[in-house]
Amino acid sequence: MVNSPSAADPAAALVRRTIAGVSVAELAQAHGTPLYVYDAATIRRRCRDLARWDTVRFAQKACSNIAVLDLVRREGVLVDAVSAGEIHRALAAGYPAATPRGTADDLPPAHPIVYTADIFDRESLEVVVRHGIHVNCGSSDMLEQLSARMPGAEVTLRVNPGFGHGPSQKTNTGGEGSKHGIWHADVPDALRRAEWSGLAVTGLHMHIGSGTDLAHLAEVAGALERVAEEIGRSLTTISAGGGLPVPYRPGEVHADLGGYFDLWDATRRRLEARFGHRLRLELEPGRYLTAEAGFLVTEIRAVKRQGSRTYLLVDAGFNTLARPVMYGAYHPMSLCPCDPLVAEGPAPRSTEVAVGGPLCESGDIFTQTDGGFVATRPLPEAAVGDLLVIEVAGAYGFVMASNYNSKPLPAEVLVDGGYGRLVRRRQSVGDLVSGETV
Ligand code: LLP
């Protein structure tokens, strides 16, 4: 638990000694640092928040460890895959490839795994065909490539509605500036190509951006309804895509999920009335399910003063968590003092610090704003050996980690029922060169 905020010193709120009831110091001692830790109970809670949707399809790109996939699968969540590798992960986590024939209710059946992309690389096409995976096509070229190998298949069309939103141009996936999806004006052409190829268009999907506010996400419903009418009665499933925001900064709150569902449900019902049959309503969240459940535990290895600034340098860098350097993303941070006297006493007083990593680049800073400017944060006074926990790191954290500077990938631990289980071992330096030859 994070200590309750103190009016006298807000940094008291920034001391964290446990994650989901397990001691941060013990996790670090048992598994080393840097270490990704996920809280299973939070992931379950987030899955259950979305229970009103017919299908919640996890965009596993956010956090694809197979233990996490297995956890969400047990919550009834289905899965999206954007590569042959992600299909392999879904199968390894116990998802079946084949779509069940009927459902207990009168809804059309849901595809356990959907391959969503704008292209088939040759390997993904092979894997899709081998396992009979349902495809969400983001380009018309995919329709012909698929029909040549899976004649008569059902497909989903991912349509770019011509507008998009997102906190960063890099995560905005709609509009002319985005390569994603079939352009809305080209839908009639895509439908003709699907028909000539003998494919049945049964699904329609739109995703305009990640981390967008709900008002913008809601605009998609109207655009989807118009395209659904163009597709017509073959449609059995509509997907609102992902992009549900989570609070990263102090003061940010969760979105109005009930209102968002009601809006999509009304869209679905109007289309059902028009088509005369039921439609399955899907949501495709990534970060919503795992972001808040994830913590990156690092060790402070140097405390430096550069002129008037204090830098805490930790053993994780943008090789471990890339979001701050890529998007100027903000992650909350807290301190776990290693000195047991400090650890058990009142929180140390706070100072303004910048937090950086070990990489040979000035941009290797966790406290930066968009554009790469170094910012500072109030954190409790820290010493070498203390642990710094970077929070809300369970989405696009480990999955975007790299071996830059020949740093091995960190370990991952899943905490469940008061026990932390290693779900991916730390890479070794031997792993780094395996596969290379001189
Ligand atoms: N569906 C599609 C088709 C997507 O492209 C994405 C994310 C999602 C669902 C899930 O979006 P979410 O619910 O997680 O926002 N690396 C960036 C995010 C890139 C998102 C890419 N697509 C970040 O760290 O913020």
CSV table of C-alpha atoms and ligand atoms in Angstrom, one decimal:
chain,number,residue,atom,x,y,z
A,1,MET,CA,0.0,0.0,0.0
A,2,VAL,CA,1.0,3.6,-0.6
A,3,ASN,CA,1.0,5.6,2.7
A,4,SER,CA,-1.9,7.9,3.0
A,5,PRO,CA,-1.0,11.5,1.8
A,6,SER,CA,0.1,13.9,4.5
A,7,ALA,CA,-0.8,17.5,4.3
A,8,ALA,CA,2.6,18.4,5.9
A,9,ASP,CA,4.6,16.4,3.3
A,10,PRO,CA,3.0,15.1,0.1
A,11,ALA,CA,6.1,12.9,-0.3
A,12,ALA,CA,4.9,10.7,2.5
A,13,ALA,CA,2.4,9.5,-0.1
A,14,LEU,CA,5.2,8.4,-2.3
A,15,VAL,CA,6.6,5.7,-0.1
A,16,ARG,CA,5.6,2.2,-1.1
A,17,ARG,CA,6.6,-0.9,0.8
A,18,THR,CA,4.4,-3.5,-0.7
A,19,ILE,CA,2.7,-4.5,-3.9
A,20,ALA,CA,-0.5,-6.4,-3.5
A,21,GLY,CA,0.5,-7.3,0.0
A,22,VAL,CA,4.0,-8.6,-0.9
A,23,SER,CA,7.1,-6.7,0.3
A,24,VAL,CA,8.8,-4.8,-2.5
A,25,ALA,CA,12.2,-5.4,-0.8
A,26,GLU,CA,11.6,-9.1,-0.8
A,27,LEU,CA,10.5,-9.2,-4.4
A,28,ALA,CA,13.7,-7.3,-5.4
A,29,GLN,CA,15.8,-9.6,-3.2
A,30,ALA,CA,14.3,-12.8,-4.6
A,31,HIS,CA,14.2,-11.8,-8.3
A,32,GLY,CA,16.7,-8.9,-8.7
A,33,THR,CA,16.1,-5.6,-10.4
A,34,PRO,CA,14.9,-4.1,-12.7
A,35,LEU,CA,11.8,-6.2,-12.3
A,36,TYR,CA,8.2,-6.0,-13.6
A,37,VAL,CA,5.6,-7.0,-11.1
A,38,TYR,CA,1.9,-7.5,-11.9
A,39,ASP,CA,-0.9,-7.7,-9.4
A,40,ALA,CA,-3.4,-10.4,-10.6
A,41,ALA,CA,-6.3,-9.0,-8.5
A,42,THR,CA,-6.1,-5.7,-10.2
A,43,ILE,CA,-6.2,-7.3,-13.6
A,44,ARG,CA,-9.2,-9.5,-12.6
A,45,ARG,CA,-11.0,-6.4,-11.3
A,46,ARG,CA,-10.4,-4.5,-14.6
A,47,CYS,CA,-11.7,-7.5,-16.6
A,48,ARG,CA,-14.8,-7.6,-14.4
A,49,ASP,CA,-15.4,-3.8,-14.9
A,50,LEU,CA,-16.2,-4.5,-18.5
A,51,ALA,CA,-18.6,-7.4,-17.9
A,52,ARG,CA,-21.5,-5.7,-19.8
A,53,TRP,CA,-19.7,-6.0,-23.1
A,54,ASP,CA,-20.5,-9.3,-25.0
A,55,THR,CA,-16.8,-9.8,-25.7
A,56,VAL,CA,-13.8,-8.2,-24.1
A,57,ARG,CA,-10.9,-8.9,-26.4
A,58,PHE,CA,-7.5,-8.2,-24.8
A,59,ALA,CA,-5.1,-6.3,-27.1
A,60,GLN,CA,-2.3,-8.4,-25.9
A,61,LYS,CA,0.3,-6.0,-27.4
A,62,ALA,CA,-0.1,-4.2,-24.1
A,63,CYS,CA,1.2,-7.0,-21.9
A,64,SER,CA,1.6,-10.4,-23.6
A,65,ASN,CA,3.3,-12.6,-20.9
A,66,ILE,CA,1.4,-15.9,-21.2
A,67,ALA,CA,0.7,-16.0,-17.5
A,68,VAL,CA,-1.2,-12.7,-18.0
A,69,LEU,CA,-3.0,-14.1,-21.0
A,70,ASP,CA,-3.9,-17.2,-19.1
A,71,LEU,CA,-5.3,-15.0,-16.3
A,72,VAL,CA,-7.5,-12.9,-18.5
A,73,ARG,CA,-8.6,-16.1,-20.4
A,74,ARG,CA,-9.9,-17.5,-17.1
A,75,GLU,CA,-11.9,-14.3,-16.7
A,76,GLY,CA,-13.6,-15.0,-20.0
A,77,VAL,CA,-11.7,-12.4,-21.9
A,78,LEU,CA,-10.8,-13.3,-25.6
A,79,VAL,CA,-7.7,-12.1,-27.3
A,80,ASP,CA,-6.4,-10.0,-30.2
A,81,ALA,CA,-3.1,-10.9,-32.0
A,82,VAL,CA,-1.1,-8.6,-34.3
A,83,SER,CA,1.6,-11.0,-35.4
A,84,ALA,CA,2.4,-14.7,-35.7
A,85,GLY,CA,4.2,-14.4,-32.4
A,86,GLU,CA,1.1,-13.1,-30.6
A,87,ILE,CA,-1.0,-15.9,-32.1
A,88,HIS,CA,1.6,-18.3,-30.8
A,89,ARG,CA,1.4,-16.7,-27.3
A,90,ALA,CA,-2.4,-16.9,-27.4
A,91,LEU,CA,-2.3,-20.6,-28.2
A,92,ALA,CA,0.4,-21.2,-25.6
A,93,ALA,CA,-1.9,-19.6,-23.0
A,94,GLY,CA,-4.7,-22.0,-23.8
A,95,TYR,CA,-6.9,-20.1,-26.2
A,96,PRO,CA,-8.4,-22.4,-28.9
A,97,ALA,CA,-7.9,-21.3,-32.5
A,98,ALA,CA,-11.3,-22.5,-33.7
A,99,THR,CA,-14.5,-20.5,-33.3
A,100,PRO,CA,-17.2,-22.4,-31.4
A,101,ARG,CA,-20.3,-23.2,-33.5
A,102,GLY,CA,-23.2,-22.0,-31.3
A,103,THR,CA,-23.5,-19.9,-28.2
A,104,ALA,CA,-25.6,-20.3,-25.0
A,105,ASP,CA,-27.5,-17.1,-25.8
A,106,ASP,CA,-28.7,-16.1,-29.3
A,107,LEU,CA,-25.7,-14.1,-30.1
A,108,PRO,CA,-23.4,-15.0,-33.0
A,109,PRO,CA,-20.3,-17.0,-31.8
A,110,ALA,CA,-17.1,-15.1,-30.8
A,111,HIS,CA,-13.7,-15.8,-32.4
A,112,PRO,CA,-11.3,-16.7,-29.5
A,113,ILE,CA,-8.3,-15.2,-31.3
A,114,VAL,CA,-8.5,-12.5,-34.0
A,115,TYR,CA,-5.5,-11.4,-36.1
A,116,THR,CA,-5.7,-7.6,-36.5
A,117,ALA,CA,-3.2,-5.9,-38.9
A,118,ASP,CA,-2.8,-3.8,-42.0
A,119,ILE,CA,-0.7,-6.5,-43.7
A,120,PHE,CA,0.0,-10.2,-43.6
A,121,ASP,CA,3.7,-10.8,-43.5
A,122,ARG,CA,4.4,-14.2,-45.0
A,123,GLU,CA,4.7,-15.9,-41.6
A,124,SER,CA,1.5,-14.5,-40.2
A,125,LEU,CA,-0.4,-15.6,-43.3
A,126,GLU,CA,0.9,-19.1,-42.9
A,127,VAL,CA,0.0,-19.2,-39.2
A,128,VAL,CA,-3.5,-17.7,-39.8
A,129,VAL,CA,-4.2,-20.3,-42.5
A,130,ARG,CA,-2.7,-23.2,-40.5
A,131,HIS,CA,-4.9,-22.5,-37.4
A,132,GLY,CA,-7.9,-21.0,-39.2
A,133,ILE,CA,-7.7,-17.8,-37.2
A,134,HIS,CA,-10.3,-15.1,-37.9
A,135,VAL,CA,-8.8,-12.0,-39.6
A,136,ASN,CA,-9.5,-8.3,-39.1
A,137,CYS,CA,-8.3,-6.8,-42.4
A,138,GLY,CA,-6.8,-3.3,-42.3
A,139,SER,CA,-6.1,-3.2,-46.1
A,140,SER,CA,-7.9,-4.5,-49.2
A,141,ASP,CA,-4.8,-6.3,-50.3
A,142,MET,CA,-5.2,-8.6,-47.2
A,143,LEU,CA,-8.7,-9.6,-48.6
A,144,GLU,CA,-7.2,-11.1,-51.8
A,145,GLN,CA,-4.2,-12.6,-50.0
A,146,LEU,CA,-6.6,-14.3,-47.5
A,147,SER,CA,-9.1,-15.6,-50.1
A,148,ALA,CA,-6.3,-17.2,-52.1
A,149,ARG,CA,-5.5,-19.3,-49.1
A,150,MET,CA,-8.8,-19.6,-47.2
A,151,PRO,CA,-11.6,-19.3,-49.8
A,152,GLY,CA,-15.0,-18.6,-48.3
A,153,ALA,CA,-13.6,-17.3,-45.0
A,154,GLU,CA,-15.4,-14.8,-42.8
A,155,VAL,CA,-13.6,-11.6,-42.3
A,156,THR,CA,-13.8,-8.4,-40.3
A,157,LEU,CA,-13.0,-5.0,-41.9
A,158,ARG,CA,-11.0,-2.5,-39.9
A,159,VAL,CA,-12.2,0.9,-41.1
A,160,ASN,CA,-10.4,4.2,-40.7
A,161,PRO,CA,-13.3,6.7,-40.2
A,162,GLY,CA,-11.2,9.6,-41.4
A,163,PHE,CA,-10.6,11.1,-38.0
A,164,GLY,CA,-8.6,10.1,-35.0
A,165,HIS,CA,-7.5,11.3,-31.6
A,166,GLY,CA,-4.8,10.5,-29.2
A,167,PRO,CA,-2.4,12.2,-26.8
A,168,SER,CA,0.5,11.6,-29.2
A,169,GLN,CA,0.6,11.6,-33.0
A,170,LYS,CA,2.4,8.2,-32.6
A,171,THR,CA,-0.7,6.6,-30.9
A,172,ASN,CA,-3.4,8.3,-33.0
A,173,THR,CA,-4.7,5.6,-35.4
A,174,GLY,CA,-7.4,7.5,-37.4
A,175,GLY,CA,-7.4,10.1,-40.1
A,176,GLU,CA,-5.2,10.8,-43.1
A,177,GLY,CA,-2.1,10.9,-40.9
A,178,SER,CA,-2.6,7.2,-40.0
A,179,LYS,CA,-1.7,4.2,-42.1
A,180,HIS,CA,-4.3,2.1,-40.2
A,181,GLY,CA,-7.5,0.6,-41.5
A,182,ILE,CA,-9.4,0.7,-44.8
A,183,TRP,CA,-10.2,4.3,-45.6
A,184,HIS,CA,-13.9,5.0,-45.0
A,185,ALA,CA,-14.6,6.1,-48.6
A,186,ASP,CA,-13.0,2.9,-49.9
A,187,VAL,CA,-15.4,0.6,-48.1
A,188,PRO,CA,-17.7,0.0,-51.1
A,189,ASP,CA,-14.6,-1.0,-53.1
A,190,ALA,CA,-13.4,-3.3,-50.3
A,191,LEU,CA,-16.8,-4.9,-50.2
A,192,ARG,CA,-16.7,-5.5,-53.9
A,193,ARG,CA,-13.3,-7.1,-53.6
A,194,ALA,CA,-14.5,-9.2,-50.7
A,195,GLU,CA,-17.4,-10.4,-52.7
A,196,TRP,CA,-15.4,-11.2,-55.8
A,197,SER,CA,-12.9,-13.1,-53.6
A,198,GLY,CA,-15.8,-15.1,-52.0
A,199,LEU,CA,-15.2,-13.7,-48.5
A,200,ALA,CA,-18.1,-12.9,-46.1
A,201,VAL,CA,-17.8,-9.6,-44.3
A,202,THR,CA,-19.2,-10.5,-40.8
A,203,GLY,CA,-17.3,-8.0,-38.6
A,204,LEU,CA,-16.7,-4.3,-38.5
A,205,HIS,CA,-14.0,-2.7,-36.3
A,206,MET,CA,-12.8,0.8,-35.6
A,207,HIS,CA,-10.0,2.0,-33.4
A,208,ILE,CA,-9.0,5.6,-33.5
A,209,GLY,CA,-6.4,6.0,-30.9
A,210,SER,CA,-5.0,5.1,-27.5
A,211,GLY,CA,-5.4,7.0,-24.3
A,212,THR,CA,-8.0,9.3,-25.8
A,213,ASP,CA,-10.7,10.8,-23.8
A,214,LEU,CA,-14.1,9.1,-23.9
A,215,ALA,CA,-15.8,12.0,-25.7
A,216,HIS,CA,-13.6,11.4,-28.7
A,217,LEU,CA,-13.8,7.7,-28.5
A,218,ALA,CA,-17.6,8.0,-28.5
A,219,GLU,CA,-17.5,9.8,-31.9
A,220,VAL,CA,-16.5,6.5,-33.4
A,221,ALA,CA,-20.0,5.0,-32.7
A,222,GLY,CA,-21.7,7.2,-35.2
A,223,ALA,CA,-19.1,6.6,-37.9
A,224,LEU,CA,-19.3,2.9,-37.3
A,225,GLU,CA,-23.0,2.9,-37.6
A,226,ARG,CA,-22.8,4.5,-41.1
A,227,VAL,CA,-20.3,2.0,-42.4
A,228,ALA,CA,-22.3,-0.9,-40.9
A,229,GLU,CA,-25.3,0.2,-42.9
A,230,GLU,CA,-23.1,0.1,-46.1
A,231,ILE,CA,-22.0,-3.5,-45.2
A,232,GLY,CA,-25.5,-4.6,-44.4
A,233,ARG,CA,-27.0,-7.8,-43.1
A,234,SER,CA,-23.9,-10.0,-43.4
A,235,LEU,CA,-22.6,-8.2,-40.3
A,236,THR,CA,-22.7,-10.2,-37.0
A,237,THR,CA,-20.1,-8.4,-34.9
A,238,ILE,CA,-19.1,-4.8,-34.3
A,239,SER,CA,-16.0,-3.7,-32.3
A,240,ALA,CA,-15.4,-0.4,-30.6
A,241,GLY,CA,-11.7,-1.0,-30.7
A,242,GLY,CA,-9.5,-0.2,-27.7
A,243,GLY,CA,-8.1,3.0,-26.3
A,244,LEU,CA,-9.9,3.2,-23.0
A,245,PRO,CA,-7.8,5.6,-20.9
A,246,VAL,CA,-6.4,4.9,-17.4
A,247,PRO,CA,-5.3,7.5,-14.9
A,248,TYR,CA,-1.6,8.1,-15.0
A,249,ARG,CA,-1.2,11.5,-13.4
A,250,PRO,CA,-2.4,12.6,-9.9
A,251,GLY,CA,-5.9,13.9,-10.1
A,252,GLU,CA,-6.8,11.9,-13.2
A,253,VAL,CA,-9.9,9.6,-12.8
A,254,HIS,CA,-11.4,6.6,-14.5
A,255,ALA,CA,-13.6,7.2,-17.4
A,256,ASP,CA,-17.4,6.7,-17.3
A,257,LEU,CA,-17.5,3.1,-18.5
A,258,GLY,CA,-21.3,2.8,-18.0
A,259,GLY,CA,-22.0,5.8,-20.2
A,260,TYR,CA,-19.6,4.5,-22.8
A,261,PHE,CA,-21.2,1.0,-22.9
A,262,ASP,CA,-24.7,2.5,-23.1
A,263,LEU,CA,-23.7,4.6,-26.1
A,264,TRP,CA,-22.4,1.5,-28.0
A,265,ASP,CA,-25.2,-0.6,-26.9
A,266,ALA,CA,-27.7,1.9,-28.3
A,267,THR,CA,-25.7,1.8,-31.6
A,268,ARG,CA,-25.8,-2.0,-31.6
A,269,ARG,CA,-29.6,-2.1,-30.9
A,270,ARG,CA,-30.4,0.3,-33.8
A,271,LEU,CA,-28.3,-1.9,-36.2
A,272,GLU,CA,-30.0,-5.0,-34.8
A,273,ALA,CA,-33.4,-3.5,-35.5
A,274,ARG,CA,-32.3,-2.6,-39.1
A,275,PHE,CA,-30.8,-6.0,-39.8
A,276,GLY,CA,-33.3,-8.1,-38.0
A,277,HIS,CA,-30.7,-10.2,-36.1
A,278,ARG,CA,-28.5,-10.0,-33.1
A,279,LEU,CA,-25.1,-8.3,-33.2
A,280,ARG,CA,-22.2,-9.1,-30.9
A,281,LEU,CA,-20.6,-6.0,-29.3
A,282,GLU,CA,-16.9,-6.2,-28.7
A,283,LEU,CA,-14.4,-4.0,-26.9
A,284,GLU,CA,-10.7,-4.3,-27.4
A,285,PRO,CA,-8.8,-2.8,-24.5
A,286,GLY,CA,-5.1,-3.1,-23.9
A,287,ARG,CA,-3.9,-0.8,-21.3
A,288,TYR,CA,-7.2,-0.7,-19.3
A,289,LEU,CA,-6.7,-4.3,-18.3
A,290,THR,CA,-3.1,-4.3,-17.2
A,291,ALA,CA,-1.6,-0.7,-16.9
A,292,GLU,CA,-2.5,-0.1,-13.3
A,293,ALA,CA,-1.6,-3.7,-12.3
A,294,GLY,CA,2.0,-3.3,-13.3
A,295,PHE,CA,5.0,-1.9,-11.4
A,296,LEU,CA,8.6,-1.6,-12.5
A,297,VAL,CA,10.9,-2.1,-9.5
A,298,THR,CA,14.3,-0.6,-9.9
A,299,GLU,CA,17.3,0.0,-7.6
A,300,ILE,CA,18.9,3.5,-7.2
A,301,ARG,CA,22.5,3.1,-8.1
A,302,ALA,CA,23.7,6.7,-8.0
A,303,VAL,CA,22.5,10.0,-6.6
A,304,LYS,CA,24.2,12.9,-8.5
A,305,ARG,CA,24.0,16.6,-8.5
A,306,GLN,CA,24.5,18.3,-11.8
A,307,GLY,CA,24.5,22.0,-11.0
A,308,SER,CA,21.3,22.8,-9.3
A,309,ARG,CA,19.6,19.5,-10.3
A,310,THR,CA,19.6,16.2,-8.4
A,311,TYR,CA,19.4,13.0,-10.5
A,312,LEU,CA,18.5,9.6,-9.2
A,313,LEU,CA,20.0,7.1,-11.5
A,314,VAL,CA,18.4,3.7,-11.4
A,315,ASP,CA,19.2,0.3,-13.0
A,316,ALA,CA,16.3,0.5,-15.5
A,317,GLY,CA,16.4,2.7,-18.6
A,318,PHE,CA,14.4,3.3,-21.7
A,319,ASN,CA,15.5,-0.2,-22.7
A,320,THR,CA,13.2,-1.3,-19.8
A,321,LEU,CA,10.4,1.2,-20.1
A,322,ALA,CA,10.3,3.2,-23.3
A,323,ARG,CA,7.1,5.2,-22.8
A,324,PRO,CA,8.6,8.3,-21.2
A,325,VAL,CA,11.3,8.7,-24.0
A,326,MET,CA,8.9,7.8,-26.8
A,327,TYR,CA,5.9,9.8,-25.8
A,328,GLY,CA,7.0,12.0,-22.9
A,329,ALA,CA,4.6,9.8,-20.9
A,330,TYR,CA,4.1,10.4,-17.2
A,331,HIS,CA,4.5,7.5,-14.7
A,332,PRO,CA,3.9,7.9,-11.0
A,333,MET,CA,6.9,6.9,-8.9
A,334,SER,CA,7.4,5.9,-5.3
A,335,LEU,CA,10.3,5.0,-3.1
A,336,CYS,CA,10.9,1.9,-1.0
A,337,PRO,CA,13.8,2.8,1.4
A,338,CYS,CA,16.2,-0.1,2.0
A,339,ASP,CA,17.3,1.0,5.4
A,340,PRO,CA,15.0,-0.9,7.7
A,341,LEU,CA,14.9,2.0,10.2
A,342,VAL,CA,13.9,4.5,7.5
A,343,ALA,CA,11.6,1.8,5.9
A,344,GLU,CA,9.6,1.5,9.1
A,345,GLY,CA,9.7,5.1,10.3
A,346,PRO,CA,7.9,8.1,8.9
A,347,ALA,CA,8.5,9.0,5.3
A,348,PRO,CA,11.7,10.9,4.6
A,349,ARG,CA,11.2,14.5,3.6
A,350,SER,CA,10.9,15.2,-0.1
A,351,THR,CA,13.2,16.8,-2.7
A,352,GLU,CA,12.8,17.6,-6.3
A,353,VAL,CA,14.7,15.1,-8.4
A,354,ALA,CA,15.0,14.0,-12.0
A,355,VAL,CA,15.1,10.2,-12.5
A,356,GLY,CA,17.2,8.6,-15.2
A,357,GLY,CA,18.7,5.3,-16.2
A,358,PRO,CA,22.0,3.7,-17.2
A,359,LEU,CA,22.0,4.1,-21.0
A,360,CYS,CA,24.5,6.1,-22.9
A,361,GLU,CA,22.0,8.7,-24.0
A,362,SER,CA,20.9,12.0,-22.4
A,363,GLY,CA,17.3,11.1,-23.3
A,364,ASP,CA,17.4,8.2,-20.9
A,365,ILE,CA,15.2,10.0,-18.4
A,366,PHE,CA,11.9,8.8,-16.9
A,367,THR,CA,10.9,12.3,-15.7
A,368,GLN,CA,10.7,14.0,-19.1
A,369,THR,CA,8.0,15.9,-21.0
A,370,ASP,CA,7.0,15.5,-24.6
A,371,GLY,CA,9.9,17.0,-26.7
A,372,GLY,CA,12.5,15.5,-24.4
A,373,PHE,CA,12.8,18.2,-21.8
A,374,VAL,CA,14.1,16.9,-18.4
A,375,ALA,CA,11.6,17.6,-15.6
A,376,THR,CA,11.7,17.0,-11.9
A,377,ARG,CA,9.4,15.4,-9.3
A,378,PRO,CA,9.1,15.6,-5.6
A,379,LEU,CA,10.2,12.3,-4.2
A,380,PRO,CA,11.3,11.3,-0.6
A,381,GLU,CA,15.0,11.8,-0.1
A,382,ALA,CA,16.7,8.7,-1.4
A,383,ALA,CA,20.0,6.9,-1.1
A,384,VAL,CA,21.9,4.4,-3.2
A,385,GLY,CA,20.4,1.0,-2.6
A,386,ASP,CA,16.8,2.3,-2.1
A,387,LEU,CA,14.3,0.9,-4.5
A,388,LEU,CA,12.4,3.2,-6.8
A,389,VAL,CA,9.0,1.8,-8.1
A,390,ILE,CA,7.7,3.2,-11.4
A,391,GLU,CA,4.0,2.7,-11.4
A,392,VAL,CA,1.1,2.2,-13.9
A,393,ALA,CA,3.7,0.4,-16.0
A,394,GLY,CA,1.8,-2.8,-16.8
A,395,ALA,CA,0.8,-1.8,-20.3
A,396,TYR,CA,3.4,-1.2,-23.1
A,397,GLY,CA,6.1,-1.7,-20.5
A,398,PHE,CA,7.9,-5.0,-20.7
A,399,VAL,CA,6.5,-5.6,-24.2
A,400,MET,CA,8.4,-2.5,-25.5
A,401,ALA,CA,11.6,-3.3,-23.7
A,402,SER,CA,14.7,-3.9,-25.8
A,403,ASN,CA,18.3,-5.2,-25.5
A,404,TYR,CA,19.7,-1.7,-26.3
A,405,ASN,CA,23.2,-1.4,-24.8
A,406,SER,CA,23.2,-5.2,-24.5
A,407,LYS,CA,21.0,-5.0,-21.4
A,408,PRO,CA,19.2,-8.3,-20.8
A,409,LEU,CA,15.4,-8.1,-20.6
A,410,PRO,CA,14.1,-7.9,-17.0
A,411,ALA,CA,12.2,-10.7,-15.2
A,412,GLU,CA,8.4,-10.6,-14.7
A,413,VAL,CA,6.6,-11.7,-11.6
A,414,LEU,CA,2.8,-12.2,-11.1
A,415,VAL,CA,1.6,-11.6,-7.5
A,416,ASP,CA,-1.5,-13.5,-6.7
A,417,GLY,CA,-3.0,-14.4,-3.3
A,418,GLY,CA,-0.1,-12.8,-1.4
A,419,TYR,CA,2.6,-14.7,-3.4
A,420,GLY,CA,4.9,-13.5,-6.2
A,421,ARG,CA,5.5,-16.1,-8.9
A,422,LEU,CA,8.2,-15.7,-11.5
A,423,VAL,CA,6.5,-15.8,-14.9
A,424,ARG,CA,9.5,-14.9,-17.0
A,425,ARG,CA,13.1,-15.3,-16.0
A,426,ARG,CA,15.5,-12.5,-16.4
A,427,GLN,CA,17.5,-12.8,-19.7
A,428,SER,CA,21.1,-13.8,-19.2
A,429,VAL,CA,24.1,-12.3,-21.0
A,430,GLY,CA,24.3,-15.7,-22.6
A,431,ASP,CA,20.8,-15.3,-24.0
A,432,LEU,CA,22.0,-12.0,-25.6
A,433,VAL,CA,24.5,-13.7,-27.9
A,434,SER,CA,22.7,-16.9,-28.5
A,435,GLY,CA,21.9,-17.1,-32.2
A,436,GLU,CA,24.8,-14.9,-33.1
A,437,THR,CA,27.9,-16.3,-34.8
A,438,VAL,CA,31.4,-14.9,-35.4
B,1,LLP,N1,-6.8,-2.2,-30.8
B,1,LLP,C1,-6.0,-1.8,-31.8
B,1,LLP,C2,-6.3,-2.1,-33.2
B,1,LLP,C3,-4.8,-1.1,-31.4
B,1,LLP,O1,-4.0,-0.7,-32.3
B,1,LLP,C4,-4.6,-0.9,-30.0
B,1,LLP,C5,-3.3,-0.2,-29.6
B,1,LLP,C6,-5.5,-1.3,-29.1
B,1,LLP,C7,-6.6,-2.0,-29.5
B,1,LLP,C8,-5.3,-1.1,-27.6
B,1,LLP,O2,-5.2,0.2,-27.2
B,1,LLP,P1,-5.2,0.6,-25.7
B,1,LLP,O3,-6.6,0.1,-25.1
B,1,LLP,O4,-4.1,-0.2,-25.0
B,1,LLP,O5,-5.0,2.0,-25.6
B,1,LLP,N2,2.7,2.1,-27.1
B,1,LLP,C9,1.7,3.1,-26.9
B,1,LLP,C10,0.3,2.6,-27.2
B,1,LLP,C11,0.2,2.1,-28.6
B,1,LLP,C12,-1.1,1.5,-28.9
B,1,LLP,C13,-1.2,0.7,-30.2
B,1,LLP,N3,-2.4,0.2,-30.4
B,1,LLP,C14,1.7,3.5,-25.4
B,1,LLP,O6,2.6,3.1,-24.7
B,1,LLP,O7,0.9,4.3,-25.0
